[in-house]
CSV table of C-alpha atoms in Angstrom, one decimal:
chain,number,residue,atom,x,y,z
A,546,MET,CA,-124.8,2.5,2.0
A,547,GLY,CA,-124.3,5.9,0.5
A,548,LEU,CA,-121.7,6.8,-2.1
A,549,ARG,CA,-117.8,7.2,-1.5
A,550,ILE,CA,-116.9,10.3,-3.7
A,551,VAL,CA,-113.5,11.6,-4.4
A,552,VAL,CA,-113.0,15.2,-5.3
A,553,GLY,CA,-110.1,16.8,-6.9
A,554,SER,CA,-108.9,19.7,-8.9
A,555,ASP,CA,-106.0,21.7,-10.0
A,556,ASP,CA,-105.7,25.1,-9.1
A,557,ALA,CA,-107.7,26.5,-12.2
A,558,GLY,CA,-110.6,24.4,-10.7
A,559,PHE,CA,-110.2,24.7,-6.9
A,560,ASP,CA,-113.0,27.1,-6.2
A,561,TYR,CA,-115.7,25.0,-7.9
A,562,LYS,CA,-114.2,21.9,-6.2
A,563,GLU,CA,-114.6,23.4,-2.8
A,564,ALA,CA,-118.0,24.4,-3.5
A,565,LEU,CA,-119.0,21.0,-4.9
A,566,LYS,CA,-117.2,19.4,-2.0
A,567,ARG,CA,-119.3,21.3,0.5
A,568,ASP,CA,-122.7,20.3,-1.3
A,569,LEU,CA,-121.4,16.6,-1.5
A,570,GLU,CA,-120.9,16.6,2.2
A,571,ALA,CA,-124.3,17.8,2.9
A,572,ASP,CA,-125.8,15.2,0.7
A,573,GLU,CA,-127.6,12.4,2.2
A,574,ARG,CA,-126.6,10.0,-0.6
A,575,VAL,CA,-122.9,10.6,0.2
A,576,ASP,CA,-121.4,8.6,3.1
A,577,GLU,CA,-117.9,10.0,2.4
A,578,VAL,CA,-115.9,12.7,0.6
A,579,ILE,CA,-112.3,12.1,-0.2
A,580,ASP,CA,-110.4,15.3,-1.3
A,581,VAL,CA,-107.2,14.1,-3.4
A,582,GLY,CA,-106.1,17.9,-3.7
A,583,VAL,CA,-105.4,20.4,-4.6
A,584,GLY,CA,-105.1,22.8,-1.6
A,585,ALA,CA,-105.7,26.6,-1.6
A,586,ASP,CA,-102.1,27.5,-1.9
A,587,GLU,CA,-100.9,24.3,-4.1
A,588,HIS,CA,-100.2,24.5,-7.7
A,589,THR,CA,-100.6,20.7,-8.8
A,590,ALA,CA,-100.5,19.7,-12.3
A,591,TYR,CA,-104.0,18.1,-13.4
A,592,PRO,CA,-102.3,14.7,-14.3
A,593,HIS,CA,-101.5,14.1,-10.5
A,594,VAL,CA,-105.2,14.7,-9.4
A,595,GLY,CA,-106.7,12.8,-12.1
A,596,VAL,CA,-104.7,9.7,-11.8
A,597,ALA,CA,-105.1,10.0,-7.8
A,598,ALA,CA,-108.8,10.2,-8.2
A,599,GLY,CA,-109.0,7.1,-10.5
A,600,ARG,CA,-106.7,5.0,-8.4
A,601,THR,CA,-108.9,5.6,-5.4
A,602,ILE,CA,-111.7,4.2,-7.2
A,603,ALA,CA,-109.8,1.3,-9.0
A,604,GLU,CA,-108.5,0.3,-5.5
A,605,GLY,CA,-112.1,0.1,-4.2
A,606,ARG,CA,-111.7,3.2,-1.8
A,607,ALA,CA,-114.4,5.1,-3.4
A,608,ASP,CA,-117.3,4.9,-5.8
A,609,ARG,CA,-117.0,7.8,-8.0
A,610,ALA,CA,-115.2,10.9,-8.3
A,611,LEU,CA,-116.1,14.5,-9.4
A,612,LEU,CA,-113.1,16.3,-10.6
A,613,VAL,CA,-112.4,20.2,-12.0
A,614,CYS,CA,-109.8,21.7,-13.9
A,615,GLY,CA,-110.0,24.7,-16.2
A,616,THR,CA,-111.9,23.0,-18.9
A,617,GLY,CA,-112.5,19.4,-17.4
A,618,ILE,CA,-110.9,17.9,-20.3
A,619,GLY,CA,-107.4,17.6,-18.6
A,620,VAL,CA,-108.6,15.7,-15.4
A,621,ALA,CA,-110.8,13.3,-17.5
A,622,MET,CA,-107.9,12.2,-19.7
A,623,ALA,CA,-105.6,11.9,-16.7
A,624,ALA,CA,-108.4,9.6,-14.6
A,625,SER,CA,-108.9,7.5,-17.9
A,626,THR,CA,-105.5,6.5,-17.9
A,627,VAL,CA,-106.3,4.3,-14.7
A,628,PRO,CA,-107.5,0.7,-16.1
A,629,GLY,CA,-111.0,0.3,-15.4
A,630,ILE,CA,-111.7,4.0,-15.1
A,631,ARG,CA,-114.1,5.6,-17.4
A,632,ALA,CA,-113.9,9.7,-17.3
A,633,SER,CA,-115.5,12.3,-19.1
A,634,VAL,CA,-116.3,16.0,-19.2
A,635,ALA,CA,-120.2,16.8,-19.2
A,636,HIS,CA,-121.7,20.4,-19.1
A,637,ASP,CA,-125.4,19.4,-19.5
A,638,SER,CA,-128.1,17.2,-17.9
A,639,PHE,CA,-128.4,14.8,-20.7
A,640,SER,CA,-124.7,14.1,-21.1
A,641,VAL,CA,-124.4,13.8,-17.4
A,642,GLU,CA,-127.3,11.4,-17.5
A,643,ARG,CA,-125.6,9.2,-20.1
A,644,LEU,CA,-122.2,9.2,-18.7
A,645,VAL,CA,-123.5,7.1,-16.1
A,646,LYS,CA,-126.7,5.2,-17.4
A,647,SER,CA,-125.1,4.3,-20.9
A,648,ASN,CA,-121.4,4.4,-20.2
A,649,ASN,CA,-121.1,3.3,-16.6
A,650,ALA,CA,-118.4,6.1,-16.1
A,651,GLN,CA,-117.2,6.7,-12.4
A,652,VAL,CA,-115.7,10.0,-13.0
A,653,LEU,CA,-117.6,13.3,-14.2
A,654,THR,CA,-115.3,16.5,-14.8
A,655,PHE,CA,-116.2,20.2,-15.2
A,656,GLY,CA,-114.5,23.1,-16.4
A,657,GLN,CA,-114.4,26.1,-14.1
A,658,ARG,CA,-113.6,28.3,-16.9
A,659,VAL,CA,-116.6,26.7,-19.1
A,660,ILE,CA,-119.4,26.3,-16.7
A,661,GLY,CA,-121.3,28.3,-14.4
A,662,LEU,CA,-121.0,27.5,-10.6
A,663,GLU,CA,-124.9,27.0,-10.2
A,664,LEU,CA,-125.2,24.7,-13.2
A,665,ALA,CA,-122.2,22.7,-12.0
A,666,ARG,CA,-123.8,22.5,-8.7
A,667,LYS,CA,-127.1,21.2,-10.4
A,668,LEU,CA,-125.4,18.8,-12.5
A,669,ALA,CA,-123.5,17.2,-9.7
A,670,GLN,CA,-126.7,16.4,-7.9
A,671,GLU,CA,-128.4,15.0,-10.8
A,672,TRP,CA,-125.4,12.9,-11.2
A,673,LEU,CA,-125.7,11.5,-7.7
A,674,GLY,CA,-129.1,9.9,-8.7
A,675,HIS,CA,-128.0,8.2,-11.8
A,676,GLY,CA,-127.0,4.5,-12.0
A,677,PHE,CA,-125.8,2.3,-14.8
A,678,ASP,CA,-128.6,0.3,-16.7
A,679,GLU,CA,-127.3,-3.0,-17.2
A,680,SER,CA,-130.1,-4.0,-19.3
A,681,SER,CA,-129.6,-1.1,-21.9
A,682,ALA,CA,-127.9,-1.9,-25.5
A,683,SER,CA,-125.4,0.2,-24.0
A,684,ALA,CA,-124.1,-2.5,-21.6
A,685,GLN,CA,-122.7,-4.6,-24.3
A,686,LYS,CA,-120.5,-1.3,-25.6
A,687,VAL,CA,-119.2,-0.8,-22.0
A,688,ALA,CA,-118.2,-4.6,-21.8
A,689,LEU,CA,-116.4,-4.1,-25.3
A,690,LEU,CA,-114.6,-1.2,-23.8
A,691,SER,CA,-113.6,-3.6,-20.9
A,692,GLU,CA,-112.3,-6.1,-23.6
A,693,TYR,CA,-110.3,-3.7,-25.5
A,694,GLU,CA,-108.7,-2.4,-21.9
A,695,ALA,CA,-107.8,-6.0,-21.1
A,696,ALA,CA,-106.2,-6.7,-24.6
A,697,PRO,CA,-102.4,-6.4,-24.9
A,698,ALA,CA,-101.4,-3.1,-26.8
A,699,THR,CA,-99.7,-5.0,-29.4
A,700,GLU,CA,-102.9,-6.9,-31.0
A,701,SER,CA,-103.9,-5.0,-34.0
A,702,GLU,CA,-107.1,-6.9,-34.4
A,703,PRO,CA,-110.2,-5.4,-33.1
A,704,VAL,CA,-112.0,-7.4,-30.2
A,705,GLY,CA,-115.1,-9.1,-31.0
A,706,ARG,CA,-115.0,-9.3,-34.8
């Protein structure tokens, strides 16, 4: 079974989102592409897009998301507010690889004002090929992230100490 990928952007990332969406739709590793916006003439704030993408994954309707805004930072922060979602901006091959293999992040974000389109397209293709390495030393760290996320906000003592 192929991946189900959410794509989204604010108006500052619309052009890249559309190009990346076409690439994903043509990729045999992808079964479904779900577009959470923004449309060509819409002006939606990036938090709405990031949260919509994160919720789509958290609800089990998608496996990963590829989001674009001006810098990639805003949509990453927004998606990361959804419990269980890990998102980050990455603009190089090593970071894209580690995002998935070491950190089991479901959401990759790009900044249209930061990275060239051809590099974004190349990195998105690489991203599709990576999977989380559950035997790595990082797996314990990802488990700690989940523990912190599950702990009530009023606890001041670090988990696992």
